[in-house]
PDB file of C-alpha atoms in Angstrom:
ATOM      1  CA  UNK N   1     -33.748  28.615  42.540  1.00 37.00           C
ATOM      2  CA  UNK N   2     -35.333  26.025  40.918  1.00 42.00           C
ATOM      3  CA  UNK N   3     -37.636  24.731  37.756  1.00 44.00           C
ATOM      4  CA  UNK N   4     -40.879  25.385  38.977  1.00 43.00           C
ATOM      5  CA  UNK N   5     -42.922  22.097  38.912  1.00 43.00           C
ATOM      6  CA  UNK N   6     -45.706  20.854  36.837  1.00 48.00           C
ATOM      7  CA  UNK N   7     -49.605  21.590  38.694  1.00 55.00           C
ATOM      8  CA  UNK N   8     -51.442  18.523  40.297  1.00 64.00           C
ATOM      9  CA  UNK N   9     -47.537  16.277  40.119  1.00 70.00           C
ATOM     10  CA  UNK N  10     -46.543  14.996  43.673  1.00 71.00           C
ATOM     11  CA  UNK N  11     -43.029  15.950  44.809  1.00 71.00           C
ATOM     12  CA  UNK N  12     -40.500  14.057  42.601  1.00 69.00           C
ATOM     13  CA  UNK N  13     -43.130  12.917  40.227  1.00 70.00           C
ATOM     14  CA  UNK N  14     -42.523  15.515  37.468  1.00 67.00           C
ATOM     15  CA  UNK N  15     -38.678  14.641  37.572  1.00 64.00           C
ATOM     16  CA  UNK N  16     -39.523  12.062  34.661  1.00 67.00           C
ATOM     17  CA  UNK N  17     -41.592  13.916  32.708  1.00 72.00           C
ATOM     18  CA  UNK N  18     -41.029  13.412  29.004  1.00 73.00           C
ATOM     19  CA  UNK N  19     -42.183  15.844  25.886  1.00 79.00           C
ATOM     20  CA  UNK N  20     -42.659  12.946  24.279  1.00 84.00           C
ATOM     21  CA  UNK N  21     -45.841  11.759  26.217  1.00 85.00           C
ATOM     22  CA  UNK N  22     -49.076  13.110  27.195  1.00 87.00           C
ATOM     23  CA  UNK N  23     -49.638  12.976  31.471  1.00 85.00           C
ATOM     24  CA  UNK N  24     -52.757  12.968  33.237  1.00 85.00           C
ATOM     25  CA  UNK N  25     -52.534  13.543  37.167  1.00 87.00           C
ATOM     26  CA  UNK N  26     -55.569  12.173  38.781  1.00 87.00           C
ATOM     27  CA  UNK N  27     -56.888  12.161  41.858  1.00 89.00           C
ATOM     28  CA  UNK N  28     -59.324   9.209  43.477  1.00 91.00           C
ATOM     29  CA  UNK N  29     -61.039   9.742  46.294  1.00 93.00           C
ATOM     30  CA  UNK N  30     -61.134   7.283  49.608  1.00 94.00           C
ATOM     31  CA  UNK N  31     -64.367   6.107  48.560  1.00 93.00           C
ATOM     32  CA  UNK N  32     -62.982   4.617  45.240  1.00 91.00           C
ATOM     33  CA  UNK N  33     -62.242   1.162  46.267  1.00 90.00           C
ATOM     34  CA  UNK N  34     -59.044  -0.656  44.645  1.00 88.00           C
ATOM     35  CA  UNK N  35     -61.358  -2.952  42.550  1.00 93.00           C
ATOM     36  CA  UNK N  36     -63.208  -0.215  41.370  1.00 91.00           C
ATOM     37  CA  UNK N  37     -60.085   2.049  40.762  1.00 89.00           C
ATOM     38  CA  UNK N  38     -58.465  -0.726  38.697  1.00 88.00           C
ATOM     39  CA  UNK N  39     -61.695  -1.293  36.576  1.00 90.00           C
ATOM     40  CA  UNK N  40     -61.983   2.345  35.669  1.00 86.00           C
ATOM     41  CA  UNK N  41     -58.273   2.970  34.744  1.00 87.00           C
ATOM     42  CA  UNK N  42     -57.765  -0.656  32.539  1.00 87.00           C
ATOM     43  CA  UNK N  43     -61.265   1.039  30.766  1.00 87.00           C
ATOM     44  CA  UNK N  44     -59.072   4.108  29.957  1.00 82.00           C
ATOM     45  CA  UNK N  45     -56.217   1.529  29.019  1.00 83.00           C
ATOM     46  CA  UNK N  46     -58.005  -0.388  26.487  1.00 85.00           C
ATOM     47  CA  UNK N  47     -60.058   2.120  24.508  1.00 88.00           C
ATOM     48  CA  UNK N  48     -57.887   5.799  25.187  1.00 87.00           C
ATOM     49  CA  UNK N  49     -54.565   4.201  25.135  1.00 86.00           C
ATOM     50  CA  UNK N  50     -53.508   5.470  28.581  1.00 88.00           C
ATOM     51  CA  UNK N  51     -50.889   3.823  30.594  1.00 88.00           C
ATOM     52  CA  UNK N  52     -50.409   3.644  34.647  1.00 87.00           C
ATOM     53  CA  UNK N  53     -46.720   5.224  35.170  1.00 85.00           C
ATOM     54  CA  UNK N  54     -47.380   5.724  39.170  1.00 87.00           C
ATOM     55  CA  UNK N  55     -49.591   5.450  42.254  1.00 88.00           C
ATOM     56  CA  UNK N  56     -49.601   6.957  45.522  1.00 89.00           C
ATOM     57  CA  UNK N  57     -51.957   6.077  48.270  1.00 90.00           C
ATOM     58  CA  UNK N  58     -52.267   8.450  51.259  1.00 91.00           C
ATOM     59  CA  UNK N  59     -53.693   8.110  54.788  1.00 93.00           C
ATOM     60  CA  UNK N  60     -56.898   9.120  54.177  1.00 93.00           C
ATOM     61  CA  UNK N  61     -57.397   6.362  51.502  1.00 91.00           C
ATOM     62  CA  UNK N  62     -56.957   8.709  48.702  1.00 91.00           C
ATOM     63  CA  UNK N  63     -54.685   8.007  46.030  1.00 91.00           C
ATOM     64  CA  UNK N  64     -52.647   9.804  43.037  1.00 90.00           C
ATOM     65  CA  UNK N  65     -52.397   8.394  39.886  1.00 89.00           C
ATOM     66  CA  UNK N  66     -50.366   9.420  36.876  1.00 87.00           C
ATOM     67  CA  UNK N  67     -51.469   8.183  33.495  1.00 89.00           C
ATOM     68  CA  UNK N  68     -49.599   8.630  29.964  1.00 86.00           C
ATOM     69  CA  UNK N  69     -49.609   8.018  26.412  1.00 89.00           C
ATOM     70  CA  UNK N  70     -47.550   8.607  23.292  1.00 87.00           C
ATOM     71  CA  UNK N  71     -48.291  12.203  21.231  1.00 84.00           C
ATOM     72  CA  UNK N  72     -49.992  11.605  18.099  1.00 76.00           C
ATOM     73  CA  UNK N  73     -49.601  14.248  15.440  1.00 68.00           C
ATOM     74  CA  UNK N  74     -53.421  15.560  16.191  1.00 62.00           C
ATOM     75  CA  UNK N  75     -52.532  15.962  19.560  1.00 52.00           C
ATOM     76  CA  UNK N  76     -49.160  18.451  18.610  1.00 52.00           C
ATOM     77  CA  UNK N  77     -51.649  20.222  15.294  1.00 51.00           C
ATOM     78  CA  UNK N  78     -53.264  21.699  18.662  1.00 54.00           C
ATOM     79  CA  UNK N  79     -56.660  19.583  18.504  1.00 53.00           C
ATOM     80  CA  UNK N  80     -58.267  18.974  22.122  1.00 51.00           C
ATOM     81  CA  UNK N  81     -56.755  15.164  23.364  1.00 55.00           C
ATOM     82  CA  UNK N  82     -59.523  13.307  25.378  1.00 62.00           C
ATOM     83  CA  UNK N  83     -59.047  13.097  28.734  1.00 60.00           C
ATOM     84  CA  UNK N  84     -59.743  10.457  31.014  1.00 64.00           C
ATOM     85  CA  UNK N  85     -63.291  10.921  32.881  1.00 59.00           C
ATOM     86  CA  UNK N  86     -62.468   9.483  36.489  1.00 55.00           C
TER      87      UNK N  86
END
């Protein structure tokens, strides 16, 4: 049997997954353009302190995106992290 897998992770996507980060699984719909998409997630890069780990574009023009950042020690005293608004 095996580990049962993190909710909203592609297959193979949670194999990486590190206690030491925070992860936020996103989904953009087709009508997000790449431009657009990019814009958005460098926003949450500059002032969140989110990083792009992975992509995954599928036929419909969706895409998956994983995003992470490093713990703090608010985030592990059980206060509420922000999460990105995409």
């Amino acid at each position: 049997m095996t580990a049962p897998r993190r909710t909203g992770l592609p297959t193979g996507w949670d194999a990486e997954l590190s206690d030491e980060y925070e992860w936020a699984p996103l989904r953009l719909p087709p009508d997000v353009t790449r431009i657009s998409a990019s814009t958005r997630l460098s926003i949450e890069a500059e002032y969140r302190g989110w990083e792009l780990t992975r992509v995954r574009l599928y036929t419909d023009g969706s895409r998956r995106v994983l995003l992470r950042r490093k713990k703090t020690r608010l985030d592990s005293a059980g206060s509420r992290p922000d999460q990105p608004e995409l």
